[in-house]
Each structure stands twice: as C-alpha cells, then as structure tokens.
PDB file of C-alpha atoms and ligand atoms in Angstrom:
ATOM      1  CA  MET A  19       0.206   0.375   0.261  1.00 52.00           C
ATOM      2  CA  MET A  20       1.513   3.207  -1.303  1.00 52.00           C
ATOM      3  CA  SER A  21       0.403   6.637   0.356  1.00 54.00           C
ATOM      4  CA  ASN A  22       0.652  10.088  -0.508  1.00 65.00           C
ATOM      5  CA  ASN A  23      -1.651  12.259   2.234  1.00 71.00           C
ATOM      6  CA  ASP A  24      -4.915  12.102  -0.724  1.00 91.00           C
ATOM      7  CA  ILE A  25      -4.119   9.193  -2.832  1.00 93.00           C
ATOM      8  CA  LEU A  26      -3.069   6.142  -1.819  1.00 93.00           C
ATOM      9  CA  GLU A  27      -3.211   2.540  -3.907  1.00 94.00           C
ATOM     10  CA  LEU A  28      -4.336  -0.888  -3.448  1.00 95.00           C
ATOM     11  CA  HIS A  29      -3.700  -3.605  -5.860  1.00 95.00           C
ATOM     12  CA  ASP A  30      -3.959  -2.418  -9.270  1.00 92.00           C
ATOM     13  CA  LYS A  31      -6.512   0.943  -8.542  1.00 94.00           C
ATOM     14  CA  HIS A  32      -5.417   3.995  -7.151  1.00 96.00           C
ATOM     15  CA  PHE A  33      -8.038   5.735  -4.464  1.00 97.00           C
ATOM     16  CA  LYS A  34      -8.639   9.350  -3.976  1.00 96.00           C
ATOM     17  CA  LYS A  35      -8.955  10.620   0.251  1.00 97.00           C
ATOM     18  CA  PHE A  36     -13.463  11.721  -0.257  1.00 97.00           C
ATOM     19  CA  ILE A  37     -14.713  11.835   3.922  1.00 98.00           C
ATOM     20  CA  THR A  38     -12.455  12.305   6.726  1.00 97.00           C
ATOM     21  CA  ARG A  39     -12.388  10.782   9.297  1.00 98.00           C
ATOM     22  CA  GLU A  40     -13.840  13.936  11.468  1.00 98.00           C
ATOM     23  CA  GLN A  41     -16.581  14.352   8.679  1.00 98.00           C
ATOM     24  CA  ILE A  42     -17.433  10.030   9.679  1.00 98.00           C
ATOM     25  CA  HIS A  43     -17.384  10.886  13.199  1.00 98.00           C
ATOM     26  CA  ASP A  44     -19.836  13.880  13.327  1.00 98.00           C
ATOM     27  CA  ALA A  45     -21.872  11.248  10.946  1.00 98.00           C
ATOM     28  CA  VAL A  46     -22.128   7.950  13.821  1.00 98.00           C
ATOM     29  CA  LYS A  47     -22.151   9.877  17.169  1.00 98.00           C
ATOM     30  CA  ARG A  48     -25.770  11.950  15.003  1.00 98.00           C
ATOM     31  CA  LEU A  49     -26.965   8.993  14.502  1.00 98.00           C
ATOM     32  CA  GLY A  50     -26.046   7.160  17.942  1.00 98.00           C
ATOM     33  CA  ALA A  51     -27.799  10.316  19.242  1.00 98.00           C
ATOM     34  CA  GLN A  52     -31.099   9.401  17.069  1.00 98.00           C
ATOM     35  CA  ILE A  53     -31.434   5.748  17.521  1.00 98.00           C
ATOM     36  CA  THR A  54     -30.958   7.067  21.492  1.00 98.00           C
ATOM     37  CA  SER A  55     -33.994   8.786  21.161  1.00 98.00           C
ATOM     38  CA  ASP A  56     -36.187   7.037  18.944  1.00 98.00           C
ATOM     39  CA  TYR A  57     -35.608   3.827  20.674  1.00 98.00           C
ATOM     40  CA  ASN A  58     -36.722   5.552  24.076  1.00 95.00           C
ATOM     41  CA  ALA A  59     -34.784   3.414  26.152  1.00 95.00           C
ATOM     42  CA  SER A  60     -35.950   0.097  25.108  1.00 97.00           C
ATOM     43  CA  GLU A  61     -33.474  -2.909  24.599  1.00 98.00           C
ATOM     44  CA  VAL A  62     -32.144  -2.850  21.183  1.00 98.00           C
ATOM     45  CA  VAL A  63     -30.359  -5.854  19.361  1.00 98.00           C
ATOM     46  CA  PHE A  64     -27.943  -4.899  16.729  1.00 98.00           C
ATOM     47  CA  VAL A  65     -27.021  -6.903  13.746  1.00 97.00           C
ATOM     48  CA  VAL A  66     -23.731  -6.092  12.580  1.00 97.00           C
ATOM     49  CA  VAL A  67     -23.093  -7.309   8.786  1.00 96.00           C
ATOM     50  CA  LEU A  68     -19.449  -8.799   8.355  1.00 94.00           C
ATOM     51  CA  LYS A  69     -17.245  -8.066   7.429  1.00 93.00           C
ATOM     52  CA  GLY A  70     -17.126  -4.465   6.460  1.00 95.00           C
ATOM     53  CA  SER A  71     -19.447  -2.986   8.967  1.00 97.00           C
ATOM     54  CA  ILE A  72     -17.286  -3.722  11.504  1.00 96.00           C
ATOM     55  CA  LEU A  73     -15.801  -0.377  12.263  1.00 98.00           C
ATOM     56  CA  PHE A  74     -19.194   1.944  12.189  1.00 98.00           C
ATOM     57  CA  ALA A  75     -20.428  -1.257  14.704  1.00 98.00           C
ATOM     58  CA  THR A  76     -18.186  -0.652  17.082  1.00 98.00           C
ATOM     59  CA  ASP A  77     -18.673   3.012  17.033  1.00 98.00           C
ATOM     60  CA  LEU A  78     -21.781   3.660  16.743  1.00 98.00           C
ATOM     61  CA  ILE A  79     -22.863   1.351  19.614  1.00 98.00           C
ATOM     62  CA  ARG A  80     -20.888   3.564  21.911  1.00 98.00           C
ATOM     63  CA  GLU A  81     -22.737   6.649  21.096  1.00 98.00           C
ATOM     64  CA  VAL A  82     -25.988   4.460  21.794  1.00 98.00           C
ATOM     65  CA  ASN A  83     -27.523   5.279  25.317  1.00 98.00           C
ATOM     66  CA  LEU A  84     -29.762   2.114  25.391  1.00 98.00           C
ATOM     67  CA  PRO A  85     -29.517  -1.647  26.651  1.00 98.00           C
ATOM     68  CA  CYS A  86     -27.988  -3.346  23.910  1.00 97.00           C
ATOM     69  CA  ARG A  87     -27.130  -6.456  22.691  1.00 96.00           C
ATOM     70  CA  LEU A  88     -24.584  -8.017  19.790  1.00 96.00           C
ATOM     71  CA  GLU A  89     -25.490  -9.997  17.175  1.00 96.00           C
ATOM     72  CA  PHE A  90     -23.298 -11.031  13.457  1.00 95.00           C
ATOM     73  CA  ILE A  91     -24.125 -12.225  10.725  1.00 94.00           C
ATOM     74  CA  ARG A  92     -21.891 -12.312   7.180  1.00 92.00           C
ATOM     75  CA  ALA A  93     -23.359 -11.420   4.159  1.00 85.00           C
ATOM     76  CA  GLU A  94     -21.018 -12.033   1.168  1.00 78.00           C
ATOM     77  CA  SER A  95     -22.666 -10.883  -2.290  1.00 68.00           C
ATOM     78  CA  TYR A  96     -19.306  -9.673  -3.761  1.00 54.00           C
ATOM     79  CA  GLY A  97     -17.227 -12.091  -4.291  1.00 55.00           C
ATOM     80  CA  THR A  98     -14.454 -10.218  -5.879  1.00 59.00           C
ATOM     81  CA  GLY A  99     -13.466  -6.973  -7.000  1.00 64.00           C
ATOM     82  CA  MET A 100     -16.221  -4.162  -7.384  1.00 71.00           C
ATOM     83  CA  HIS A 101     -18.721  -5.384  -8.916  1.00 67.00           C
ATOM     84  CA  SER A 102     -22.077  -7.330  -7.051  1.00 64.00           C
ATOM     85  CA  SER A 103     -22.192 -11.111  -8.363  1.00 62.00           C
ATOM     86  CA  GLY A 104     -25.967 -10.464  -7.282  1.00 65.00           C
ATOM     87  CA  LYS A 105     -26.174 -13.948  -5.512  1.00 71.00           C
ATOM     88  CA  VAL A 106     -26.002 -12.973  -1.496  1.00 80.00           C
ATOM     89  CA  ASN A 107     -25.671 -15.610   1.340  1.00 82.00           C
ATOM     90  CA  VAL A 108     -26.023 -15.543   4.533  1.00 85.00           C
ATOM     91  CA  THR A 109     -23.834 -16.682   7.554  1.00 85.00           C
ATOM     92  CA  HIS A 110     -24.690 -16.692  11.163  1.00 80.00           C
ATOM     93  CA  TYR A 111     -22.141 -16.763  13.833  1.00 73.00           C
ATOM     94  CA  THR A 112     -24.484 -16.415  16.493  1.00 75.00           C
ATOM     95  CA  GLY A 113     -27.773 -18.437  17.732  1.00 82.00           C
ATOM     96  CA  MET A 114     -29.817 -15.326  17.916  1.00 88.00           C
ATOM     97  CA  ASP A 115     -33.397 -15.653  19.478  1.00 92.00           C
ATOM     98  CA  LEU A 116     -34.641 -11.616  17.340  1.00 96.00           C
ATOM     99  CA  THR A 117     -38.194 -12.806  18.814  1.00 97.00           C
ATOM    100  CA  GLY A 118     -40.045  -9.785  20.240  1.00 98.00           C
ATOM    101  CA  LYS A 119     -36.654  -7.521  19.630  1.00 98.00           C
ATOM    102  CA  HIS A 120     -35.971  -4.517  18.702  1.00 98.00           C
ATOM    103  CA  VAL A 121     -33.274  -5.118  15.843  1.00 98.00           C
ATOM    104  CA  ILE A 122     -31.227  -2.529  13.739  1.00 98.00           C
ATOM    105  CA  VAL A 123     -29.045  -4.055  11.282  1.00 98.00           C
ATOM    106  CA  LEU A 124     -26.025  -2.322  10.855  1.00 98.00           C
ATOM    107  CA  GLU A 125     -24.461  -1.735   7.491  1.00 97.00           C
ATOM    108  CA  ASP A 126     -20.967  -0.554   5.832  1.00 97.00           C
ATOM    109  CA  ILE A 127     -23.511   0.322   2.602  1.00 96.00           C
ATOM    110  CA  VAL A 128     -26.584   0.027   0.375  1.00 94.00           C
ATOM    111  CA  ASP A 129     -25.556   0.027  -3.022  1.00 92.00           C
ATOM    112  CA  THR A 130     -28.544  -2.063  -5.290  1.00 89.00           C
ATOM    113  CA  GLY A 131     -30.046  -2.840  -1.532  1.00 91.00           C
ATOM    114  CA  LEU A 132     -30.093  -6.576  -3.320  1.00 88.00           C
ATOM    115  CA  THR A 133     -27.696  -8.256   0.163  1.00 90.00           C
ATOM    116  CA  VAL A 134     -30.258  -5.960   3.005  1.00 92.00           C
ATOM    117  CA  LYS A 135     -33.071  -6.936   1.151  1.00 92.00           C
ATOM    118  CA  GLN A 136     -32.434 -10.311   1.872  1.00 90.00           C
ATOM    119  CA  ILE A 137     -30.731  -9.939   5.183  1.00 93.00           C
ATOM    120  CA  LEU A 138     -34.247  -8.518   6.012  1.00 94.00           C
ATOM    121  CA  ALA A 139     -36.576 -11.589   4.372  1.00 91.00           C
ATOM    122  CA  HIS A 140     -34.364 -13.721   6.468  1.00 90.00           C
ATOM    123  CA  LEU A 141     -34.705 -11.895  10.221  1.00 94.00           C
ATOM    124  CA  GLU A 142     -38.073 -11.431   9.491  1.00 95.00           C
ATOM    125  CA  GLU A 143     -38.609 -15.276   9.737  1.00 93.00           C
ATOM    126  CA  MET A 144     -37.507 -14.859  13.122  1.00 94.00           C
ATOM    127  CA  ASN A 145     -40.289 -12.696  14.206  1.00 97.00           C
ATOM    128  CA  PRO A 146     -38.420  -9.393  15.834  1.00 98.00           C
ATOM    129  CA  ALA A 147     -40.945  -6.111  17.516  1.00 98.00           C
ATOM    130  CA  SER A 148     -39.033  -4.240  14.702  1.00 98.00           C
ATOM    131  CA  LEU A 149     -36.621  -4.191  12.654  1.00 98.00           C
ATOM    132  CA  LYS A 150     -35.013  -0.779  10.883  1.00 98.00           C
ATOM    133  CA  ILE A 151     -31.685  -0.862   8.795  1.00 98.00           C
ATOM    134  CA  ALA A 152     -29.020   1.712   9.862  1.00 98.00           C
ATOM    135  CA  THR A 153     -26.250   1.994   7.371  1.00 98.00           C
ATOM    136  CA  LEU A 154     -23.035   4.669   7.034  1.00 98.00           C
ATOM    137  CA  PHE A 155     -23.071   4.588   3.458  1.00 98.00           C
ATOM    138  CA  LEU A 156     -25.955   5.093   1.119  1.00 96.00           C
ATOM    139  CA  LYS A 157     -25.960   5.194  -2.966  1.00 95.00           C
ATOM    140  CA  PRO A 158     -29.741   6.532  -4.383  1.00 89.00           C
ATOM    141  CA  GLU A 159     -29.116   6.532  -7.191  1.00 86.00           C
ATOM    142  CA  VAL A 160     -28.010   2.151  -7.138  1.00 82.00           C
ATOM    143  CA  CYS A 161     -30.596   1.290  -4.590  1.00 77.00           C
ATOM    144  CA  LYS A 162     -33.650   3.692  -6.472  1.00 72.00           C
ATOM    145  CA  GLY A 163     -35.690   2.359  -3.079  1.00 73.00           C
ATOM    146  CA  THR A 164     -35.512  -0.617  -3.231  1.00 77.00           C
ATOM    147  CA  VAL A 165     -35.406  -0.783   0.264  1.00 85.00           C
ATOM    148  CA  SER A 166     -36.301   1.615   2.900  1.00 89.00           C
ATOM    149  CA  THR A 167     -32.971   2.553   5.040  1.00 92.00           C
ATOM    150  CA  HIS A 168     -33.955   4.628   8.635  1.00 95.00           C
ATOM    151  CA  TYR A 169     -30.164   6.084   9.605  1.00 98.00           C
ATOM    152  CA  VAL A 170     -27.924   6.622   6.757  1.00 97.00           C
ATOM    153  CA  GLY A 171     -24.655   8.652   7.436  1.00 98.00           C
ATOM    154  CA  PHE A 172     -24.170   9.518   4.009  1.00 98.00           C
ATOM    155  CA  GLU A 173     -25.637  10.051   0.902  1.00 97.00           C
ATOM    156  CA  ILE A 174     -22.745   8.990  -2.074  1.00 96.00           C
ATOM    157  CA  SER A 175     -22.604   9.045  -5.819  1.00 94.00           C
ATOM    158  CA  PRO A 176     -22.643   5.821  -7.599  1.00 93.00           C
ATOM    159  CA  LEU A 177     -18.469   4.901  -7.362  1.00 92.00           C
ATOM    160  CA  PHE A 178     -16.531   2.981  -5.610  1.00 96.00           C
ATOM    161  CA  ILE A 179     -15.314   3.523  -2.516  1.00 98.00           C
ATOM    162  CA  VAL A 180     -12.964   2.092   0.697  1.00 98.00           C
ATOM    163  CA  GLY A 181     -11.673   2.528   4.454  1.00 98.00           C
ATOM    164  CA  TYR A 182     -13.318   2.464   7.041  1.00 98.00           C
ATOM    165  CA  GLY A 183     -13.917  -0.921   7.419  1.00 98.00           C
ATOM    166  CA  LEU A 184     -14.919  -1.144   3.672  1.00 97.00           C
ATOM    167  CA  ASP A 185     -12.514  -3.071   0.760  1.00 96.00           C
ATOM    168  CA  TYR A 186     -11.127  -3.594  -2.601  1.00 96.00           C
ATOM    169  CA  ASN A 187     -10.160  -7.140  -2.278  1.00 95.00           C
ATOM    170  CA  GLU A 188      -9.617  -7.007   1.128  1.00 95.00           C
ATOM    171  CA  LEU A 189      -7.146  -4.097   1.380  1.00 97.00           C
ATOM    172  CA  GLY A 190      -8.300  -1.065   2.604  1.00 97.00           C
ATOM    173  CA  ARG A 191     -10.765  -2.104   5.489  1.00 98.00           C
ATOM    174  CA  ASN A 192      -7.978  -0.735   7.751  1.00 98.00           C
ATOM    175  CA  LEU A 193      -8.006   3.174   7.098  1.00 97.00           C
ATOM    176  CA  ALA A 194      -9.740   5.805   8.434  1.00 97.00           C
ATOM    177  CA  ASP A 195     -10.523   7.970   5.960  1.00 98.00           C
ATOM    178  CA  VAL A 196     -12.827   6.716   3.145  1.00 98.00           C
ATOM    179  CA  TYR A 197     -11.288   6.579  -0.754  1.00 98.00           C
ATOM    180  CA  ILE A 198     -13.115   6.916  -3.821  1.00 97.00           C
ATOM    181  CA  LEU A 199     -12.194   5.163  -6.827  1.00 96.00           C
ATOM    182  CA  HIS A 200      -9.647   7.594  -8.479  1.00 93.00           C
ATOM    183  CA  GLU A 201      -8.206   6.433 -12.001  1.00 77.00           C
ATOM    184  CA  THR A 202      -5.093   8.660 -12.892  1.00 64.00           C
ATOM    185  CA  PRO A 203      -3.326  10.354  -9.210  1.00 50.00           C
TER     186      PRO A 203
HETATM  187  P1  5GP B 309     -25.822  -4.528  -2.859  1.00 81.77           P
HETATM  188  O1  5GP B 309     -25.845  -5.631  -2.309  1.00 81.77           O
HETATM  189  O2  5GP B 309     -26.479  -3.220  -1.762  1.00 81.77           O
HETATM  190  O3  5GP B 309     -25.397  -3.582  -3.760  1.00 81.77           O
HETATM  191  O4  5GP B 309     -24.442  -4.256  -1.800  1.00 81.77           O
HETATM  192  C1  5GP B 309     -24.048  -4.351  -0.594  1.00 81.77           C
HETATM  193  C2  5GP B 309     -22.676  -4.935  -0.433  1.00 81.77           C
HETATM  194  O5  5GP B 309     -22.152  -4.688  -1.743  1.00 81.77           O
HETATM  195  C3  5GP B 309     -22.457  -4.182   0.675  1.00 81.77           C
HETATM  196  O6  5GP B 309     -22.140  -4.528   1.660  1.00 81.77           O
HETATM  197  C4  5GP B 309     -20.195  -4.308   0.314  1.00 81.77           C
HETATM  198  O7  5GP B 309     -19.648  -4.872   0.560  1.00 81.77           O
HETATM  199  C5  5GP B 309     -19.874  -3.903  -1.160  1.00 81.77           C
HETATM  200  N1  5GP B 309     -20.127  -2.484  -1.940  1.00 81.77           N
HETATM  201  C6  5GP B 309     -21.228  -1.939  -2.455  1.00 81.77           C
HETATM  202  N2  5GP B 309     -20.597  -0.830  -2.773  1.00 81.77           N
HETATM  203  C7  5GP B 309     -19.727  -0.956  -2.389  1.00 81.77           C
HETATM  204  C8  5GP B 309     -18.400   0.231  -2.351  1.00 81.77           C
HETATM  205  O8  5GP B 309     -18.594   1.189  -2.928  1.00 81.77           O
HETATM  206  N3  5GP B 309     -17.441  -0.223  -2.147  1.00 81.77           N
HETATM  207  C9  5GP B 309     -16.806  -1.287  -1.177  1.00 81.77           C
HETATM  208  N4  5GP B 309     -16.058  -1.576  -0.659  1.00 81.77           N
HETATM  209  N5  5GP B 309     -17.647  -2.327  -1.213  1.00 81.77           N
HETATM  210  C10 5GP B 309     -19.564  -1.891  -1.886  1.00 81.77           C
END
C-alpha cells in the first residue's frame, strides 16, 4: 500500500481521499443520538453485517445510550473486485433469538439494496418486534428505493469507495478515512 496523503494505491487501483475521519465521527455521533432518542430506553439488538460494518458498529454502539445486544452475520455479495455477484449468502455466527426484539441491522453500505433486502427477509422470519436498517453509506441513485434505510450516515454518488471497514479485494478496511476510486493520480 503506497500513500501520499490524499492518494493511495490498493492492488491495481488508485483512490483519492473522499470523506475524512472527522466527518465520519460526526455522522456516527448523529446516528447514535437519533437511535437513542427513537428507542426511548428500550432494549435494542444490533445485527452487525460482517465484515465491512465492523468499524461502523464498534463506533456507533458507543454513541448509543440504550441497553443493547450484539449479534453477527455475514453476507457475501461481492465475490471479488467491484461488481456484485447478484447472489447473497447469509451466514450466522451467533445463536440469535430475535423474537419480540427491536432489531437494527448495521450495514456499511447499501448499493443496489439486494444484500440488505435478503438480510431483512431472513431476519423477519425470526419475528422481531421491529426491524430497521442503519447504514453508514447509501447510493440512492443505484438502490432507487429498493429498501427503506432508516438511519443513513452519508448519501454518495454511485462510485466505489474503500476505508473504514470497506475493502477492495480485502485491502483498505483499516483506513480511518474513506477513499473513492480515482483512475488518474
Ligand atoms: P448491494 O447488495 O447493496 O448492491 O451491495 C452491498 C454490498 O456490496 C456491501 O455490503 C459491500 O460489501 C459491497 N459494496 C457496495 N458498494 C461498495 C463500495 O462502493 N465499496 C465497497 N468496498 N464495497 C461496496
């Protein structure tokens, strides 16, 4: 990984700094306050979608002042690279019982909305009391209202981003800022 402040190289691509860690921090704080106020002291189960949502989840739950539980699932939709395979495979890591619980799915990014739609269908079968989605990034021009995203950090253009949990072929998840694909450095 080569880096000169605002441009970095991952595998065969260049990326340019797009959203700073300070902006992310502010958005996460805002979402945490909103969730705290909306759930009015009720217990919430956060279902963290691995791997990309891990940084978002660990920061967000510290901004939520409610009794909360954590569960983990994995949804694989992008095999490799930047294009969706169209197929989503959902795996559980914990013996979840969501019956009668208030559930918030924590997603890193909603692009076409196919992944989160299938996650919702899967979790609805467990009869939660309520089921909402919090996503740090949303590409509204791509998902065009396929799913209702209740808590959104940033609405972005339909370009590929990395950092803060999001990868390009598994690299870039550890970046504190978010970078966008930039072909000519
Ligand atoms: P969807 O099913 O909404 O099209 O895609 C959701 C998944 O695709 C996300 O959870 C993420 O893994 C991946 N994805 C979509 N857009 C991006 C992007 O801009 N950057 C990265 N790194 N992954 C993305």
